[in-house]
């Protein structure tokens, strides 16, 4: 997963609310993708979580966008799309484990 300045091919946006327990498996699955890590970025949108969701994402080295209060998954996805730099937007949820 990349946070480099060059534009990635894809941006994976993950809206997350109180996803501390499920987010690590999702991020690990994304790290195992067949697309080279420098070709995609991962953006976790912390939707006003009350747990350590943002810290989990930060420890994984992915971009974190924080919403000050829970606004729901649609608002979190939209904010993630605004922050994305990729040519292609991909959306998944924090409790999903995408296969390579």
Short mmCIF file of N, CA and C in Angstrom, two decimals:
data_model
loop_
_atom_site.label_atom_id
_atom_site.label_comp_id
_atom_site.label_asym_id
_atom_site.label_seq_id
_atom_site.Cartn_x
_atom_site.Cartn_y
_atom_site.Cartn_z
N UNK A 1 0.84 -1.16 0.00
CA UNK A 1 0.00 0.00 0.00
C UNK A 1 0.89 1.22 0.00
N UNK A 2 0.49 2.19 -0.76
CA UNK A 2 1.38 3.32 -0.99
C UNK A 2 0.80 4.62 -0.48
N UNK A 3 1.68 5.47 0.00
CA UNK A 3 1.31 6.83 0.34
C UNK A 3 2.24 7.79 -0.37
N UNK A 4 2.84 7.37 -1.49
CA UNK A 4 3.78 8.20 -2.23
C UNK A 4 3.05 9.30 -2.97
N UNK A 5 3.79 10.32 -3.42
CA UNK A 5 3.20 11.48 -4.05
C UNK A 5 2.65 11.19 -5.45
N UNK A 6 3.23 10.25 -6.18
CA UNK A 6 2.75 9.94 -7.52
C UNK A 6 1.33 9.39 -7.45
N UNK A 7 0.55 9.69 -8.48
CA UNK A 7 -0.84 9.23 -8.49
C UNK A 7 -0.92 7.72 -8.67
N UNK A 8 -1.64 7.04 -7.80
CA UNK A 8 -1.82 5.60 -7.94
C UNK A 8 -2.88 5.30 -8.99
N UNK A 9 -2.90 4.08 -9.45
CA UNK A 9 -3.93 3.65 -10.39
C UNK A 9 -5.30 3.61 -9.70
N UNK A 10 -5.33 3.06 -8.49
CA UNK A 10 -6.60 2.87 -7.78
C UNK A 10 -6.53 3.42 -6.37
N UNK A 11 -7.67 3.89 -5.91
CA UNK A 11 -7.84 4.31 -4.52
C UNK A 11 -8.89 3.41 -3.90
N UNK A 12 -8.53 2.74 -2.82
CA UNK A 12 -9.46 1.88 -2.10
C UNK A 12 -9.96 2.68 -0.89
N UNK A 13 -11.25 2.94 -0.85
CA UNK A 13 -11.85 3.73 0.21
C UNK A 13 -12.62 2.80 1.15
N UNK A 14 -12.30 2.92 2.43
CA UNK A 14 -12.94 2.08 3.44
C UNK A 14 -13.61 2.98 4.48
N UNK A 15 -14.94 3.10 4.45
CA UNK A 15 -15.61 3.81 5.53
C UNK A 15 -15.58 2.92 6.78
N UNK A 16 -15.27 3.51 7.91
CA UNK A 16 -15.11 2.68 9.11
C UNK A 16 -15.67 3.39 10.33
N UNK A 17 -16.57 2.72 11.01
CA UNK A 17 -17.11 3.22 12.27
C UNK A 17 -16.96 2.13 13.32
N UNK A 18 -16.20 2.43 14.36
CA UNK A 18 -15.93 1.47 15.44
C UNK A 18 -15.52 0.11 14.86
N UNK A 19 -14.53 0.15 13.98
CA UNK A 19 -14.09 -1.05 13.26
C UNK A 19 -12.74 -1.56 13.75
N UNK A 20 -12.37 -1.21 14.96
CA UNK A 20 -11.09 -1.63 15.51
C UNK A 20 -10.88 -3.14 15.42
N UNK A 21 -11.93 -3.92 15.62
CA UNK A 21 -11.80 -5.38 15.64
C UNK A 21 -11.71 -5.98 14.24
N UNK A 22 -12.35 -5.38 13.25
CA UNK A 22 -12.40 -5.98 11.91
C UNK A 22 -11.43 -5.36 10.91
N UNK A 23 -11.04 -4.13 11.12
CA UNK A 23 -10.20 -3.42 10.17
C UNK A 23 -8.84 -4.09 9.93
N UNK A 24 -8.16 -4.64 10.94
CA UNK A 24 -6.86 -5.26 10.68
C UNK A 24 -6.91 -6.36 9.62
N UNK A 25 -7.92 -7.21 9.65
CA UNK A 25 -8.02 -8.29 8.66
C UNK A 25 -8.28 -7.72 7.27
N UNK A 26 -9.08 -6.68 7.18
CA UNK A 26 -9.35 -6.04 5.90
C UNK A 26 -8.07 -5.46 5.32
N UNK A 27 -7.32 -4.73 6.13
CA UNK A 27 -6.08 -4.12 5.65
C UNK A 27 -5.04 -5.17 5.29
N UNK A 28 -4.98 -6.25 6.05
CA UNK A 28 -4.04 -7.34 5.73
C UNK A 28 -4.41 -7.97 4.39
N UNK A 29 -5.70 -8.15 4.14
CA UNK A 29 -6.14 -8.72 2.86
C UNK A 29 -5.77 -7.80 1.71
N UNK A 30 -5.92 -6.50 1.89
CA UNK A 30 -5.55 -5.55 0.84
C UNK A 30 -4.05 -5.59 0.58
N UNK A 31 -3.26 -5.80 1.62
CA UNK A 31 -1.80 -5.87 1.45
C UNK A 31 -1.38 -7.10 0.64
N UNK A 32 -2.24 -8.10 0.56
CA UNK A 32 -1.94 -9.32 -0.19
C UNK A 32 -2.44 -9.29 -1.64
N UNK A 33 -2.92 -8.18 -2.10
CA UNK A 33 -3.47 -8.09 -3.46
C UNK A 33 -2.39 -8.30 -4.51
N UNK A 34 -2.80 -8.74 -5.69
CA UNK A 34 -1.85 -8.99 -6.78
C UNK A 34 -1.38 -7.71 -7.46
N UNK A 35 -2.12 -6.63 -7.31
CA UNK A 35 -1.68 -5.34 -7.84
C UNK A 35 -0.51 -4.84 -7.00
N UNK A 36 0.53 -4.36 -7.64
CA UNK A 36 1.71 -3.88 -6.91
C UNK A 36 1.31 -2.79 -5.92
N UNK A 37 1.89 -2.81 -4.73
CA UNK A 37 1.50 -1.86 -3.68
C UNK A 37 1.60 -0.39 -4.10
N UNK A 38 2.54 -0.07 -4.95
CA UNK A 38 2.68 1.32 -5.37
C UNK A 38 1.60 1.75 -6.37
N UNK A 39 0.80 0.81 -6.82
CA UNK A 39 -0.25 1.11 -7.80
C UNK A 39 -1.61 1.42 -7.16
N UNK A 40 -1.70 1.28 -5.83
CA UNK A 40 -2.96 1.65 -5.18
C UNK A 40 -2.71 2.25 -3.81
N UNK A 41 -3.64 3.08 -3.42
CA UNK A 41 -3.61 3.67 -2.09
C UNK A 41 -4.84 3.18 -1.33
N UNK A 42 -4.72 3.17 -0.03
CA UNK A 42 -5.84 2.80 0.82
C UNK A 42 -6.17 4.01 1.69
N UNK A 43 -7.44 4.36 1.70
CA UNK A 43 -7.92 5.48 2.50
C UNK A 43 -8.98 4.95 3.46
N UNK A 44 -8.71 5.03 4.74
CA UNK A 44 -9.70 4.67 5.75
C UNK A 44 -10.35 5.97 6.22
N UNK A 45 -11.66 6.02 6.11
CA UNK A 45 -12.40 7.18 6.59
C UNK A 45 -13.00 6.82 7.94
N UNK A 46 -12.42 7.38 8.99
CA UNK A 46 -12.91 7.14 10.34
C UNK A 46 -14.16 8.00 10.55
N UNK A 47 -15.29 7.34 10.61
CA UNK A 47 -16.59 8.00 10.66
C UNK A 47 -17.01 8.30 12.10
N UNK A 48 -16.17 9.05 12.81
CA UNK A 48 -16.51 9.43 14.18
C UNK A 48 -16.44 8.29 15.17
N UNK A 49 -15.55 7.36 14.95
CA UNK A 49 -15.44 6.18 15.82
C UNK A 49 -15.14 6.57 17.26
N UNK A 50 -15.61 5.72 18.18
CA UNK A 50 -15.32 5.91 19.60
C UNK A 50 -14.27 4.92 20.09
N UNK A 51 -13.78 4.07 19.19
CA UNK A 51 -12.74 3.11 19.54
C UNK A 51 -11.43 3.51 18.84
N UNK A 52 -10.52 2.59 18.69
CA UNK A 52 -9.19 2.88 18.13
C UNK A 52 -9.10 2.63 16.63
N UNK A 53 -10.20 2.78 15.92
CA UNK A 53 -10.21 2.56 14.47
C UNK A 53 -9.12 3.37 13.77
N UNK A 54 -9.04 4.65 14.03
CA UNK A 54 -8.06 5.51 13.35
C UNK A 54 -6.63 5.07 13.67
N UNK A 55 -6.38 4.71 14.91
CA UNK A 55 -5.04 4.28 15.30
C UNK A 55 -4.65 2.97 14.61
N UNK A 56 -5.59 2.07 14.44
CA UNK A 56 -5.33 0.82 13.72
C UNK A 56 -4.90 1.14 12.29
N UNK A 57 -5.62 2.02 11.64
CA UNK A 57 -5.29 2.40 10.27
C UNK A 57 -3.94 3.10 10.20
N UNK A 58 -3.68 4.00 11.13
CA UNK A 58 -2.39 4.70 11.15
C UNK A 58 -1.24 3.73 11.32
N UNK A 59 -1.39 2.76 12.21
CA UNK A 59 -0.33 1.76 12.42
C UNK A 59 -0.08 0.94 11.17
N UNK A 60 -1.10 0.76 10.36
CA UNK A 60 -0.95 0.00 9.11
C UNK A 60 -0.31 0.85 8.01
N UNK A 61 -0.17 2.13 8.24
CA UNK A 61 0.50 3.00 7.28
C UNK A 61 -0.38 3.46 6.13
N UNK A 62 -1.69 3.43 6.31
CA UNK A 62 -2.59 3.90 5.25
C UNK A 62 -3.07 5.31 5.57
N UNK A 63 -3.61 5.97 4.56
CA UNK A 63 -4.15 7.32 4.77
C UNK A 63 -5.39 7.24 5.63
N UNK A 64 -5.52 8.20 6.52
CA UNK A 64 -6.69 8.26 7.39
C UNK A 64 -7.33 9.63 7.24
N UNK A 65 -8.62 9.61 6.97
CA UNK A 65 -9.42 10.83 6.95
C UNK A 65 -10.41 10.69 8.10
N UNK A 66 -10.49 11.71 8.93
CA UNK A 66 -11.37 11.63 10.10
C UNK A 66 -12.57 12.55 9.95
N UNK A 67 -13.74 12.00 10.20
CA UNK A 67 -14.95 12.81 10.30
C UNK A 67 -15.18 13.08 11.78
N UNK A 68 -15.55 14.31 12.13
CA UNK A 68 -15.67 14.66 13.55
C UNK A 68 -16.80 13.95 14.28
N UNK A 69 -17.82 13.54 13.55
CA UNK A 69 -18.95 12.83 14.15
C UNK A 69 -19.45 11.79 13.16
N UNK A 70 -20.12 10.78 13.67
CA UNK A 70 -20.65 9.72 12.81
C UNK A 70 -21.69 10.31 11.86
N UNK A 71 -21.40 10.19 10.56
CA UNK A 71 -22.28 10.74 9.53
C UNK A 71 -22.88 9.64 8.65
N UNK A 72 -22.49 8.40 8.90
CA UNK A 72 -23.01 7.28 8.12
C UNK A 72 -22.08 6.89 6.99
N UNK A 73 -22.25 5.67 6.47
CA UNK A 73 -21.32 5.15 5.46
C UNK A 73 -21.33 5.93 4.15
N UNK A 74 -22.47 6.46 3.73
CA UNK A 74 -22.50 7.21 2.47
C UNK A 74 -21.64 8.46 2.57
N UNK A 75 -21.78 9.20 3.66
CA UNK A 75 -20.97 10.41 3.85
C UNK A 75 -19.49 10.06 3.94
N UNK A 76 -19.17 8.97 4.61
CA UNK A 76 -17.77 8.55 4.73
C UNK A 76 -17.21 8.15 3.37
N UNK A 77 -17.98 7.44 2.58
CA UNK A 77 -17.52 7.07 1.23
C UNK A 77 -17.30 8.32 0.38
N UNK A 78 -18.23 9.26 0.45
CA UNK A 78 -18.09 10.49 -0.33
C UNK A 78 -16.85 11.27 0.08
N UNK A 79 -16.58 11.35 1.37
CA UNK A 79 -15.38 12.06 1.84
C UNK A 79 -14.13 11.34 1.38
N UNK A 80 -14.14 10.02 1.41
CA UNK A 80 -13.00 9.25 0.92
C UNK A 80 -12.78 9.46 -0.56
N UNK A 81 -13.86 9.53 -1.32
CA UNK A 81 -13.75 9.77 -2.77
C UNK A 81 -13.13 11.14 -3.03
N UNK A 82 -13.49 12.13 -2.22
CA UNK A 82 -12.91 13.46 -2.37
C UNK A 82 -11.41 13.45 -2.10
N UNK A 83 -10.97 12.63 -1.17
CA UNK A 83 -9.55 12.57 -0.81
C UNK A 83 -8.73 11.70 -1.75
N UNK A 84 -9.40 10.88 -2.55
CA UNK A 84 -8.72 9.90 -3.40
C UNK A 84 -7.91 10.56 -4.51
N UNK A 85 -6.80 9.92 -4.85
CA UNK A 85 -5.94 10.38 -5.94
C UNK A 85 -5.91 9.41 -7.11
N UNK A 86 -6.50 8.26 -6.97
CA UNK A 86 -6.44 7.23 -8.01
C UNK A 86 -7.33 7.52 -9.19
N UNK A 87 -7.01 6.88 -10.30
CA UNK A 87 -7.84 6.98 -11.50
C UNK A 87 -9.12 6.17 -11.34
N UNK A 88 -9.06 5.13 -10.54
CA UNK A 88 -10.19 4.24 -10.30
C UNK A 88 -10.49 4.26 -8.80
N UNK A 89 -11.77 4.37 -8.46
CA UNK A 89 -12.18 4.30 -7.06
C UNK A 89 -12.74 2.92 -6.77
N UNK A 90 -12.30 2.33 -5.67
CA UNK A 90 -12.77 1.03 -5.22
C UNK A 90 -13.27 1.22 -3.79
N UNK A 91 -14.45 0.70 -3.51
CA UNK A 91 -15.02 0.82 -2.18
C UNK A 91 -15.18 -0.56 -1.57
N UNK A 92 -14.79 -0.68 -0.30
CA UNK A 92 -15.04 -1.90 0.45
C UNK A 92 -15.37 -1.49 1.87
N UNK A 93 -15.81 -2.42 2.67
CA UNK A 93 -16.16 -2.13 4.05
C UNK A 93 -15.11 -2.71 4.99
N UNK A 94 -15.05 -2.17 6.18
CA UNK A 94 -14.02 -2.56 7.15
C UNK A 94 -14.16 -4.00 7.62
N UNK A 95 -15.31 -4.61 7.41
CA UNK A 95 -15.49 -6.01 7.83
C UNK A 95 -15.37 -6.98 6.66
N UNK A 96 -14.87 -6.50 5.53
CA UNK A 96 -14.65 -7.35 4.35
C UNK A 96 -13.17 -7.71 4.24
N UNK A 97 -12.90 -8.86 3.63
CA UNK A 97 -11.53 -9.28 3.36
C UNK A 97 -11.41 -9.59 1.88
N UNK A 98 -11.08 -8.57 1.06
CA UNK A 98 -11.00 -8.77 -0.39
C UNK A 98 -9.95 -9.82 -0.76
N UNK A 99 -10.32 -10.70 -1.69
CA UNK A 99 -9.37 -11.71 -2.15
C UNK A 99 -8.48 -11.12 -3.24
N UNK A 100 -7.26 -11.66 -3.39
CA UNK A 100 -6.34 -11.13 -4.42
C UNK A 100 -6.88 -11.33 -5.82
#
